[in-house]
Phi, psi and omega in degrees: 000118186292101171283105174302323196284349179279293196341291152339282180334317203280321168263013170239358159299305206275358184277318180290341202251317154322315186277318210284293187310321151300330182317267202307334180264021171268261259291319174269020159257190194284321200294332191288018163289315203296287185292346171305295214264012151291334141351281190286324188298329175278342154259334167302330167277350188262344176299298194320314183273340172293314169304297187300013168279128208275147184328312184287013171323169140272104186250335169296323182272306192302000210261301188309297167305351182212008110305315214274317194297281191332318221258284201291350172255113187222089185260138179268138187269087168308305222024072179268164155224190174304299153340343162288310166342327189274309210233324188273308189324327182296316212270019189337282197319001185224026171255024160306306183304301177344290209272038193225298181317324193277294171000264164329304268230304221285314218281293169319281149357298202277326201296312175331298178270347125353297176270001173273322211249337147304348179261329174310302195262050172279306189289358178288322149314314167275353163265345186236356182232314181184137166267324174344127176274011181263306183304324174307305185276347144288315195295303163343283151313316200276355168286265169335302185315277174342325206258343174288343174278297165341296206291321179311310204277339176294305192283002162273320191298319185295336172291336201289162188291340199226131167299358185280299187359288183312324192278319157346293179276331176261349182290327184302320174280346163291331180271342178260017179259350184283311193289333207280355163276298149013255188352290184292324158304323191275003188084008213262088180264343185297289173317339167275352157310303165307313193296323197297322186286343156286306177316295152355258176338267159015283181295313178289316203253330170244285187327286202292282024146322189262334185299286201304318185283322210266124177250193208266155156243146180283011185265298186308335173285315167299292163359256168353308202264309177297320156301349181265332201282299185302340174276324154310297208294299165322308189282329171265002168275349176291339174249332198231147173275109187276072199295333170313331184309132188269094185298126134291105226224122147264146186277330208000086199279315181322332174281338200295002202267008203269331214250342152337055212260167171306117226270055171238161210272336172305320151357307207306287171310316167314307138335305180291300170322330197261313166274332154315300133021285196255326199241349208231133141044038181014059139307329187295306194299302242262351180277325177282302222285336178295336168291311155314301199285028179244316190273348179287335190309300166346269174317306180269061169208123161297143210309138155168221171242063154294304235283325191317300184321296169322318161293344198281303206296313173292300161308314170288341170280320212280307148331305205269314155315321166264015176287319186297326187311286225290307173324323177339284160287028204289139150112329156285129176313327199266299166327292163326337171262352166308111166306064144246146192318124156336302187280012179267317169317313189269344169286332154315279173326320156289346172280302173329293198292321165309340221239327189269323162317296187307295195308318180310293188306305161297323128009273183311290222264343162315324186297297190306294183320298180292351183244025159117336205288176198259152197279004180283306170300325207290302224301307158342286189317274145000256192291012159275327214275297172300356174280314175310270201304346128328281205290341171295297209273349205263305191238309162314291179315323197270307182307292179350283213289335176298328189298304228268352202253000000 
C-alpha cells in the first residue's frame, strides 16, 4: 500500500537539499554583494521618490498591473516525474492526499510572495489609496483570499487537453483578477462583493464542471514541474556548472550578423562565444535585462556620486552573470577537438566579455549625460567603468574560472 503522503514528504525533502545546495553557493559568490548593496541604496532612495512623486500618479493602476500579474500566474509545484508515468499513473485515482499536499505546499509559497510584495509596495499604498492600518490590513486578506482562488481554479485549468484552452480559461482570470483589483484599490467593497460572488461561480460552476469531465493531464504536469525545475537550474548555472540543465537553442537570426568574425582557425572561438551568446540559456536576455534595471536605477536614484558606484555595481552584476558562458560547452566532444589553442579559447572569451561590458559602461554614462547629469560624474563614471573592465576581464575573470574549470 503506497503512503502518498511520505512520497510527497520525500520529494519535496530532496527539491530543498537541491535548492539549498545551489543557495549557498550563489550566496558565496560576489554577485550577492552586488545585490546588498542595491538593496541598501533602493531603500535608502525609495522614501525620496515616493515624495517626489505628484499627487495624480497612478499608483492604483500600477497596483493593478503587479497584482494581476501575481494572481493570475499561479503555476502549482506537483514534484511529479518521469517516471511516474510508469508507477504513479496506474494508481491516480487514490492521489488525492498526493495532489491536496502540492496544493497546500503551492497556496503557502504564492501566498508567501504575495505578502512580500504587498509589503514591498506598502508605502506606495498608504500615500496614494489609504493609510488606515484596518483598510490595509482587508485589502491584504482580500489579496490572499484572491490568490487562493487563483492557485485552485489554476489547477482545474491544467486538466484541459489544449493549451490554446488553458490560455483561454486564464485569460478569463486575468480580466476578473483586474477588475476585482479595481475594484479593491478604489475602495469600491460593494461592487467586490459581486466580483467574489463571480468568482463563486466560476470556481463552482465552470472550474468544477472541467474538474468533473477532465482527468488530469501528466504529460502536461510533467511540463509544468520541469519548467520550475529549470528555472532553479538556470539561476544556479549563472554561479556553478549545472549538468540537469537542459539547453535551449533561439535561433534569433536577425542578431546573427553581429555575431560574425574573421574567418581564422585564432578565431574559432571567437565566434562560437558571440553566438552561443545570442542564442543559449538567455545570456542575451539576463544582459539586456541587467541594462535596463541599471538604467531605471539611473533614472529614479537622484543625480551624484551614487551613479559612478551604480555603474560599477551593474557591471559588476553583468559580469559575474556571463561567467558561465565560457564553460557552456565544456563536456562537448567536438568542441575538444577543435585544433585550436586552449588559450585563444579563453582570450576570445575574455574579449568577448570586454566588449559586452564596455558597450553596458557607454550605454550607462550616455544615460547619464542625456538626463541632466554634469560631465564630471559622466568623465568619473567613464574611467572607473575602464579601470573595471581591465581589472575584471585581466583577473577577477581568470581567477572565477580557473577556481570552477
Amino acid at each position: 500500500m503506497m503512503d502518498f503522503t511520505k512520497i510527497w514528504q520525500s520529494r519535496k525533502d530532496q527539491y530543498f537539499a537541491i535548492a539549498l545546495r545551489y543557495f549557498r553557493l550563489i550566496g558565496n559568490s560576489g554577485f550577492m554583494l552586488s545585490l546588498y548593496i542595491l538593496f541598501v541604496m533602493g531603500s535608502f532612495y525609495y522614501a525620496r521618490i515616493l515624495k517626489q512623486l505628484p499627487e495624480n500618479f497612478p499608483a492604483s493602476w500600477l497596483l493593478v498591473a503587479v497584482f494581476a500579474y501575481l494572481l493570475t500566474k499561479s503555476p502549482v509545484r506537483t514534484f511529479l516525474k518521469k517516471g511516474d508515468l510508469v508507477f504513479l499513473l496506474p494508481v491516480e485515482s487514490r492521489m488525492k492526499e498526493y495532489f491536496r499536499h502540492s496544493l497546500r505546499y503551492t497556496i503557502i509559497i504564492q501566498c508567501f510572495v504575495i505578502a512580500v510584495v504587498f509589503l514591498a509596495f506598502g508605502p506606495v499604498f498608504s500615500k496614494f489609496i489609504s493609510g488606515r492600518l484596518f483598510e490595509m490590513l482587508v485589502t491584504f486578506i482580500l489579496l490572499l483570499a484572491a490568490k487562493i482562488w487563483n492557485v485552485k481554479t489554476s489547477w482545474e485549468e491544467q486538466r484541459l487537453p489544449f493549451d490554446r484552452s488553458r490560455r483561454n480559461y486564464m485569460a478569463i482570470r486575468l480580466a476578473v483578477n483586474a477588475v476585482f483589483l479595481y475594484l479593491l484599490f478604489q475602495k469600491a467593497y460593494v461592487f467586490i462583493l459581486a466580483i467574489l460572488a463571480i468568482m463563486y461561480v466560476l470556481s463552482n460552476f465552470v472550474f468544477g464542471y472541467i474538474k468533473k469531465v477532465h482527468g488530469y493531464k501528466w504529460e502536461h504536469l510533467l511540463e509544468v514541474e520541469n519548467g520550475m525545475m529549470m528555472k532553479l537550474y538556470r539561476i544556479a548555472n549563472l554561479f556553478t556548472d549545472v549538468p540537469q540543465l537542459s539547453q535551449k537553442v533561439k535561433p534569433r537570426k536577425w542578431l546573427s550578423p553581429l555575431s560574425k568574425v574573421a574567418f581564422k582557425q585564432s578565431h574559432t572561438f571567437d565566434g562560437l562565444y558571440r553566438k552561443t551568446f545570442f542564442r543559449s540559456n538567455d545570456y542575451y536576455g539576463i544582459y539586456i535585462r541587467l541594462i535596463i534595471i541599471g538604467v531605471l536605477f539611473l533614472f529614479w536614484i537622484p543625480s551624484g556620486w551614487w551613479h559612478p558606484l551604480l555603474v560599477l555595481l551593474f557591471m559588476h552584476a553583468t559580469g559575474v552573470q556571463l561567467l558561465p558562458l565560457y564553460g557552456h560547452h565544456r563536456g562537448n566532444v567536438w568542441f575538444e577537438l577543435y585544433p585550436v589553442k586552449h588559450q585563444w579559447r579563453f582570450q576570445a572569451f575574455q574579449k568577448w566579455l570586454r566588449i559586452l561590458l564596455t558597450i553596458q559602461a557607454v550605454l550607462y554614462i550616455a544615460f547619464l549625460l542625456l538626463t541632466g547629469g554634469t560631465w564630471m560624474i559622466g568623465a568619473v563614471s567613464g574611467v572607473a567603468a575602464v579601470i573595471f573592465v581591465w581589472l575584471f576581464t585581466s583577473y577577477y575573470t581568470k581567477k572565477q574560472l580557473l577556481r570552477v574549470m
